[in-house]
Short mmCIF file of C-alpha atoms and ligand atoms in Angstrom, two decimals:
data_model
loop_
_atom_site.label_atom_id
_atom_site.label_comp_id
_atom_site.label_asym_id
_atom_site.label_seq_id
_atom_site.Cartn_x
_atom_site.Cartn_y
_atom_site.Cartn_z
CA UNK A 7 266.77 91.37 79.76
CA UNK A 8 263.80 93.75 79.57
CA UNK A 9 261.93 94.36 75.99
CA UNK A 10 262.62 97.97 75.33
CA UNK A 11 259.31 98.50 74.11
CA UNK A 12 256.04 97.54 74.91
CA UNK A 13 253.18 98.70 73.54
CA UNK A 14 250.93 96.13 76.02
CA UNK A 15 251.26 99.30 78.39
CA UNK A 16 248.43 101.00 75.92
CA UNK A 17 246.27 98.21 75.84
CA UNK A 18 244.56 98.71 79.31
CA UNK A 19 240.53 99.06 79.34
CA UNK A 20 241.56 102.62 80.86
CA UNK A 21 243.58 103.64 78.00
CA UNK A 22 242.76 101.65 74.94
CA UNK A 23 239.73 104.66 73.92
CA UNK A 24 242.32 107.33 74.64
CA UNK A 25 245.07 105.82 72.30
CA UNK A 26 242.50 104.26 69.84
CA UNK A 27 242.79 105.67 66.40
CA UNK A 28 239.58 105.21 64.60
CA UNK A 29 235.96 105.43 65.20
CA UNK A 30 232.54 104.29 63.29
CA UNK A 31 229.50 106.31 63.62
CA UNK A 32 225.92 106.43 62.20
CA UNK A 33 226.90 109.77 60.76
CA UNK A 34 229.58 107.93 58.81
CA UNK A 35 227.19 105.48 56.88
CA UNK A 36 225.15 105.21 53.87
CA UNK A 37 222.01 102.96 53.92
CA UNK A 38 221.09 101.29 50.41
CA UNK A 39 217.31 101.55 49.69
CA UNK A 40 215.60 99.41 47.23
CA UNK A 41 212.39 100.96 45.17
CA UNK A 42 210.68 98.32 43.15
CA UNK A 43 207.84 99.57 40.51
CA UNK A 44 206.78 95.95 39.87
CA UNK A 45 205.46 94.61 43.42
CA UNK A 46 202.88 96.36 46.05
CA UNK A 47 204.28 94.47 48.76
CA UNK A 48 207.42 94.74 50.25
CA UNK A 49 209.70 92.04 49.07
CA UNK A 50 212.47 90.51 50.94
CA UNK A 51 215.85 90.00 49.29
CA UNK A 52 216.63 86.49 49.97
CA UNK A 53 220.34 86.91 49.70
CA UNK A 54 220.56 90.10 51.47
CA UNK A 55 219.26 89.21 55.05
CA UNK A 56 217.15 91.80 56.30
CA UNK A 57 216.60 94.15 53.28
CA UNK A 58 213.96 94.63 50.62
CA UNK A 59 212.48 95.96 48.00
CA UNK A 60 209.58 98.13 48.64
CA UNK A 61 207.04 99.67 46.69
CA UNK A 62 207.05 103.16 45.95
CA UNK A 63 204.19 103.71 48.15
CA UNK A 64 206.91 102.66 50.62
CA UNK A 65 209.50 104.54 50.03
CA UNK A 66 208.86 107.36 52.98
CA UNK A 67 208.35 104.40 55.47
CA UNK A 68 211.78 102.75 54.51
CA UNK A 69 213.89 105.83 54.40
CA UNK A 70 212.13 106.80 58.24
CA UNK A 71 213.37 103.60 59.30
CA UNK A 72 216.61 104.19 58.70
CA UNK A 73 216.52 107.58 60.19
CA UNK A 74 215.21 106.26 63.42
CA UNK A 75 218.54 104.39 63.70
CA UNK A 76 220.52 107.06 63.59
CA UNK A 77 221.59 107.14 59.97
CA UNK A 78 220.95 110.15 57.93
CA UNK A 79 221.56 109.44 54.29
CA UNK A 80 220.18 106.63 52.08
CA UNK A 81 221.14 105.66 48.25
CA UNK A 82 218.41 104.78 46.17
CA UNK A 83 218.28 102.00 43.28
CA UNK A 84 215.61 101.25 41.12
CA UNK A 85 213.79 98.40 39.62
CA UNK A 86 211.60 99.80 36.63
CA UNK A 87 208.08 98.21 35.61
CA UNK A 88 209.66 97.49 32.22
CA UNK A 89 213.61 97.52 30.10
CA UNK A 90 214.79 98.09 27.69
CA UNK A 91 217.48 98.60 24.79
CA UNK A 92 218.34 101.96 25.95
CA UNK A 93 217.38 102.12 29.76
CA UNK A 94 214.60 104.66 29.13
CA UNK A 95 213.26 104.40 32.50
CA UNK A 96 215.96 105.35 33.97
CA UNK A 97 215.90 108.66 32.63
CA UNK A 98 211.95 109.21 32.58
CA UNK A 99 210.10 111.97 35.02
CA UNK A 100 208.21 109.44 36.16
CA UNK A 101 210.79 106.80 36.84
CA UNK A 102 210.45 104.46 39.55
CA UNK A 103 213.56 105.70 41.51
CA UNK A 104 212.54 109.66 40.23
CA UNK A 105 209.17 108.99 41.84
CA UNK A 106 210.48 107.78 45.33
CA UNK A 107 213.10 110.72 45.82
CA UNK A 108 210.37 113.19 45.27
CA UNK A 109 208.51 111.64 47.80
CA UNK A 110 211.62 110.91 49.88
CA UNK A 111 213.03 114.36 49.89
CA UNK A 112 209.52 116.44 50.20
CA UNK A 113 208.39 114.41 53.33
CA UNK A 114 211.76 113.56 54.98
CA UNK A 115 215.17 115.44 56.23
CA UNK A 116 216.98 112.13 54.77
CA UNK A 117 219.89 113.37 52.68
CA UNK A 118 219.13 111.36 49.45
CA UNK A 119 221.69 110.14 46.80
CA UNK A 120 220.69 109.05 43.62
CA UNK A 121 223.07 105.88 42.06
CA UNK A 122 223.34 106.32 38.08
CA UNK A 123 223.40 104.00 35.92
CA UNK A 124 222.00 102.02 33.37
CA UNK A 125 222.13 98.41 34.32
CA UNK A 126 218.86 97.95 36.23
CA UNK A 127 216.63 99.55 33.29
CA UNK A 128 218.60 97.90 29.89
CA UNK A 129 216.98 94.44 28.43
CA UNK A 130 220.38 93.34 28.19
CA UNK A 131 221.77 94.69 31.71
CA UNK A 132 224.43 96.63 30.19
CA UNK A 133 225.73 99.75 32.09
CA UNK A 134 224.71 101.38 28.93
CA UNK A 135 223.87 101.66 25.55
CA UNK A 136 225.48 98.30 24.16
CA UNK A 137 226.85 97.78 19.91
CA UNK A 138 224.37 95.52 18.04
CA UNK A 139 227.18 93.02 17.73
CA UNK A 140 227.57 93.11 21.28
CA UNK A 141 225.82 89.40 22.42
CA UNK A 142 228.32 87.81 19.19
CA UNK A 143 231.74 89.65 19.98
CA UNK A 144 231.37 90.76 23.55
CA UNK A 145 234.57 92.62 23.56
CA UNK A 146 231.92 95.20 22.33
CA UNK A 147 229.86 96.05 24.79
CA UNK A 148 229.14 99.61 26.10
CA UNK A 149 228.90 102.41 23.54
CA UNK A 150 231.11 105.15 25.05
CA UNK A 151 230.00 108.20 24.28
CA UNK A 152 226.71 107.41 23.28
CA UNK A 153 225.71 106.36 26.92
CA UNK A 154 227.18 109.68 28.17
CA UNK A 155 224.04 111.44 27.44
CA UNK A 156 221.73 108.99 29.11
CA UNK A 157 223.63 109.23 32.37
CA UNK A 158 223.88 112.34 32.07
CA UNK A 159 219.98 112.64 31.79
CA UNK A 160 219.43 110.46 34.42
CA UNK A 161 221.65 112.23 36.72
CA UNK A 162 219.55 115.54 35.50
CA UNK A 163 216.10 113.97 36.46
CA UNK A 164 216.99 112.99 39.91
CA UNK A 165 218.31 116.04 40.99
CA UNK A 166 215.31 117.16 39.03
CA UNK A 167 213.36 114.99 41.46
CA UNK A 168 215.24 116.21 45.03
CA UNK A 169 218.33 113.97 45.05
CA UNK A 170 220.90 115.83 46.77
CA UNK A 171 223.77 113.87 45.76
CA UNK A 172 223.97 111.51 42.29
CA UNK A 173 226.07 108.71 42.69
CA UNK A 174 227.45 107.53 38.49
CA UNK A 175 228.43 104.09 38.53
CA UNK A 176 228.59 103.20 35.35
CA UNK A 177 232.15 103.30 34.90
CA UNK A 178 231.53 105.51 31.91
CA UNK A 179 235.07 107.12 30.65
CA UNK A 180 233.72 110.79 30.91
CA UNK A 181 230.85 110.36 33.31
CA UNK A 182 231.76 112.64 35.85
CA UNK A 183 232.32 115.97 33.36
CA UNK A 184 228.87 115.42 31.28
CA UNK A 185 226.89 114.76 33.81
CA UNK A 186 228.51 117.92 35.99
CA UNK A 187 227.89 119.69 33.39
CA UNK A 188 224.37 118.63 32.37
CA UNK A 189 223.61 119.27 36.15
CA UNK A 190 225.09 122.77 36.12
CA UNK A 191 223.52 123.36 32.84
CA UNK A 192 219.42 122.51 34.71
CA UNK A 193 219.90 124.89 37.45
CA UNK A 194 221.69 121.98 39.65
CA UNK A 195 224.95 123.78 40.88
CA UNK A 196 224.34 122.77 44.36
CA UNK A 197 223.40 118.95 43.85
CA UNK A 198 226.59 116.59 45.00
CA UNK A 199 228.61 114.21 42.92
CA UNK A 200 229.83 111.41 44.22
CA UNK A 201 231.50 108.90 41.60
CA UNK A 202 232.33 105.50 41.80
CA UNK A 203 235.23 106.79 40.48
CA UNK A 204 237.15 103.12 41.32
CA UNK A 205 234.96 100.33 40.72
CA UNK A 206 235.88 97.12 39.75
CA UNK A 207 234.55 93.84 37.71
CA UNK A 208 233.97 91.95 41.07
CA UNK A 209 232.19 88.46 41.33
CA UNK A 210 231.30 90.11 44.78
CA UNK A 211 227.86 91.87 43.09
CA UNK A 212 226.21 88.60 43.04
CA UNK A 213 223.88 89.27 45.57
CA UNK A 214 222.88 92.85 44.43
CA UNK A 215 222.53 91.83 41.00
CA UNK A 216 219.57 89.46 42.24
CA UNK A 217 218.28 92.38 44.43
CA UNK A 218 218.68 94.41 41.81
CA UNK A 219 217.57 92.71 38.25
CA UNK A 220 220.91 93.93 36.98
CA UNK A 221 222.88 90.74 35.93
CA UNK A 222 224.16 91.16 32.19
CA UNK A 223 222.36 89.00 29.76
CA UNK A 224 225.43 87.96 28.72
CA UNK A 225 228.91 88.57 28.53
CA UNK A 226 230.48 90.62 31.63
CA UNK A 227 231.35 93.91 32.44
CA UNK A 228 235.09 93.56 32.06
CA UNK A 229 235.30 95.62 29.24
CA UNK A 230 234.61 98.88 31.40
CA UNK A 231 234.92 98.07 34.57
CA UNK A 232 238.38 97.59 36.13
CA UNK A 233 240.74 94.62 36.40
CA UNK A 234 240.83 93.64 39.81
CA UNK A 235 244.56 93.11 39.33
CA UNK A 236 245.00 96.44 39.09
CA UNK A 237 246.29 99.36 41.26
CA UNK A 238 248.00 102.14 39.96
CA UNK A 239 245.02 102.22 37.29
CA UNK A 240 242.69 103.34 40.03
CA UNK A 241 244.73 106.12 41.05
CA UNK A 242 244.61 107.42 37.27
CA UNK A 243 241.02 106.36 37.71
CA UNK A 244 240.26 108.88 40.82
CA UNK A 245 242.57 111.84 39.09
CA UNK A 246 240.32 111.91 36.11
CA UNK A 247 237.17 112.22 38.14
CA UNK A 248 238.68 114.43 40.54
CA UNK A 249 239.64 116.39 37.33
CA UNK A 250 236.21 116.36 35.44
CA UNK A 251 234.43 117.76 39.31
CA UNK A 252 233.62 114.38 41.55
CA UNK A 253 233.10 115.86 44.92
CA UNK A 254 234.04 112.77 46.13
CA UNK A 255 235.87 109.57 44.86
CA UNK A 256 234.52 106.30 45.74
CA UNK A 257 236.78 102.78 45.80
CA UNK A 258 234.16 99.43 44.85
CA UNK A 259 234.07 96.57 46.33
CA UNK A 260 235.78 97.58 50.48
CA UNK A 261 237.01 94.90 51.76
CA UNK A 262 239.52 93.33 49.25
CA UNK A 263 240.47 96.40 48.28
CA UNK A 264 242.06 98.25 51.31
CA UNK A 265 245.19 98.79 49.78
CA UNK A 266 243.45 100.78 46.84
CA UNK A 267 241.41 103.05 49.52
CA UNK A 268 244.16 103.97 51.91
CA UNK A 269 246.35 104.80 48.25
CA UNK A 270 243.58 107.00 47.91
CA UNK A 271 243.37 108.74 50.71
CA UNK A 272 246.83 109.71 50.65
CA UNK A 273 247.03 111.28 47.21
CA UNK A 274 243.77 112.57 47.70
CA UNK A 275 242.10 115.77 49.60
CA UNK A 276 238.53 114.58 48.60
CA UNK A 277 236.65 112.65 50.70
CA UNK A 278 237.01 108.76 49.95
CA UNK A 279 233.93 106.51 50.03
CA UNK A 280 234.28 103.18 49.81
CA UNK A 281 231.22 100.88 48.80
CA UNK A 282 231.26 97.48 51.44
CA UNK A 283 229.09 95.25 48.75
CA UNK A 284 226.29 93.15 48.89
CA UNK A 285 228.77 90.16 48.71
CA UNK A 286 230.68 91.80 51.53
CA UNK A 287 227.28 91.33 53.63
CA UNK A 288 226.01 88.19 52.24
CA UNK A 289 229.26 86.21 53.41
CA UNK A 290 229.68 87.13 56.90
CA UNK A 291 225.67 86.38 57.14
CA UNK A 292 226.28 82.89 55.68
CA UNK A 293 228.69 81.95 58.22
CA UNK A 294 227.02 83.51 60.61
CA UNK A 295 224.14 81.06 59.77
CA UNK A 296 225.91 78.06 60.04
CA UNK A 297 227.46 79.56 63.35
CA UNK A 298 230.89 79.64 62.12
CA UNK A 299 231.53 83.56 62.72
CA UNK A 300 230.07 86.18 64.57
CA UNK A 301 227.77 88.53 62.49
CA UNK A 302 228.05 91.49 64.91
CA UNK A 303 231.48 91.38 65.31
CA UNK A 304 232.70 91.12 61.90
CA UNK A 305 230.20 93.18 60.30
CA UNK A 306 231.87 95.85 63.05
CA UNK A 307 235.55 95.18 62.18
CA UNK A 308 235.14 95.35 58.61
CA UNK A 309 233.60 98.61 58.54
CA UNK A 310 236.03 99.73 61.17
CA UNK A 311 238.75 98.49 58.38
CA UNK A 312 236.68 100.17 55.79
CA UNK A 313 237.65 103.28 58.00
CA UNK A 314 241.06 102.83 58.70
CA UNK A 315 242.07 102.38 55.34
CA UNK A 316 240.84 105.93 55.35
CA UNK A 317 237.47 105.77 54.30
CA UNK A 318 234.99 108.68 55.30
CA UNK A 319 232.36 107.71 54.53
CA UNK A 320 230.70 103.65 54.06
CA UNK A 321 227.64 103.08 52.12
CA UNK A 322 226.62 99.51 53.60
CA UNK A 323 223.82 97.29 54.19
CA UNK A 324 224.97 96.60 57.64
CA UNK A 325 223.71 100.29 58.60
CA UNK A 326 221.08 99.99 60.58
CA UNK A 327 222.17 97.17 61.96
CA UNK A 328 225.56 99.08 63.02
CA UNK A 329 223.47 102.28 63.74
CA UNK A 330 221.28 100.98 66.13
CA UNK A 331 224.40 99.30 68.28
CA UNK A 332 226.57 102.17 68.26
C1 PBG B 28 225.05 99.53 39.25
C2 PBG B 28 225.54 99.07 40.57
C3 PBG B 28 225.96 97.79 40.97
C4 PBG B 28 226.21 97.87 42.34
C5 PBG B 28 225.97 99.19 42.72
N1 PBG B 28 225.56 99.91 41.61
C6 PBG B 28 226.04 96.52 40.22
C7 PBG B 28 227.07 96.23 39.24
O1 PBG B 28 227.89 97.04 38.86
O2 PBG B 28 227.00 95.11 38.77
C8 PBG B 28 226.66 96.74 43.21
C9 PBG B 28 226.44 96.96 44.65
C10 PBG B 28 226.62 95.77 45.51
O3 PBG B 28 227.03 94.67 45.10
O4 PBG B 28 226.31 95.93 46.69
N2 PBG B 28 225.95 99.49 38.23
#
């Protein structure tokens, strides 16, 4: 008896690159950037091994660092010199995140995305405008339709400020047509959207939300972002976006949500982003500490995964770190 089949044939160092069916590049990725308006040092974010936050005054430096490995576009979040009820600095000229793309895009060829939202610039670290009842009865949290108009603002003055892309991630229902057409509306056909089109209420934030200052006072974000239990939501999820003019449709968190990126990128012609999340990068470099896995490799295979799930494109913190190995 002789298996019929056997696929061992292909795994030969010869032919495994002929045969192999997915590849990761620096051109693929998507380097987070932290700009901090309350520090003139660079600050290192203890859960996220290896990144920062850096002043604005730092912003060109960062941004060139990640170019020199090889990766050409960086998203940029903000932590404002002051919050509150309404996120005003998110939205102001002379922002903390509006001041670093202008500096960003006039004296580098990065291609610079802006990430919307309100969560890093409210008092009470709501995505957006929240009901005064809200800290009482938190099944009342984010104010629909009145936080369309920030967002849409803030998307407005960081194209204002260079960004090439803006990145909502509020989860918003109607994000994606008011601030397409607020951007439209200021001159800013050309400026990209990409929407976090599918992002759910995942305990695997932790880390950013440190990095970040964006942890809800109280309450949670379960009330607009999505259930983690569900699936079919996020394809009615991606179809309004899609609808309302993303360019292109993110999934958030990656990893534990494969299944929900490769259902994407088969009812889908836009190009699929998936976000791999600070807690995606803070566990493997955990274990990694204690010796228990092997940073390089699994930081590889997962975005590989990322990938072959049918992402195109992977905004992750392993980057560089990727970039420079590739
Ligand atoms: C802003 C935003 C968050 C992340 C990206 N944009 C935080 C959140 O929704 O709580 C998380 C990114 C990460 O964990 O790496 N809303």
């Amino acid at each position: 008896m002789h298996p019929t089949d056997r696929p061992r044939r292909l795994r030969t160092d010869g032919v495994r690159p002929l045969v192999s069916e997915t590849s990761l590049s620096a051109s693929d990725l998507v380097a987070p950037v932290f700009v901090d308006a309350t520090t003139d040092e660079r600050v290192p974010i203890e859960t996220m091994p290896g990144h920062e936050r850096v002043p604005v005054s730092e912003a060109v430096a960062r941004v060139e660092e990640v170019r020199e490995t090889g990766v050409e576009a960086v998203i940029v979040f903000g932590i404002p010199e002051s919050k509150d009820s309404e996120g005003t600095r998110a939205y102001a000229e002379d922002g903390v995140v509006q001041r670093a793309i202008r500096r960003i895009s006039a004296e580098t060829d990065a291609y610079v995305i802006g990430d919307v939202c309100l969560c890093e610039y409210t008092d009470h670290g709501h995505c957006g405008v929240i009901e005064e009842s809200a800290e009482t009865d938190p099944t009342l949290t984010v104010k629909n339709d009145e936080t369309l108009e920030l967002l849409a603002e803030t998307a407005v003055s960081q194209a204002d400020a260079g960004a090439d892309m803006v990145a909502p991630s509020a989860m918003t229902d109607g994000q994606v047509r008011a601030i397409r057409d607020a951007l439209d509306d200021a001159g800013h056909e050309a400026v990209a959207l990409m929407s976090y089109a599918v992002k759910y209420e995942s305990a695997f934030y932790g880390p950013f939300r440190d990095a970040a200052d964006g942890a809800p006072a109280f309450g949670d974000r379960r009330h607009y972002q999505m259930d983690p239990a569900n699936r079919r939501e996020a394809l009615r999820e991606a179809r309004i976006d899609a609808e309302e003019g993303a360019d292109v449709l993110m999934v958030k968190p990656g990893l534990p949500y494969l299944d929900v990126v490769g259902d994407l990128r088969r009812e889908f012609d836009h190009p699929i982003a998936a976000y791999n999340v600070s807690g995606e990068y803070a566990m493997l470099h955990a274990a990694a500490e204690k010796g228990w896995l092997d940073l390089e490799a699994t930081a590889h295979e997962s975005l590989l995964s990322l990938k072959r799930a049918g992402a195109d494109l992977i905004i992750t913190y392993f980057a560089e770190d990727l970039a420079e190995r590739l």
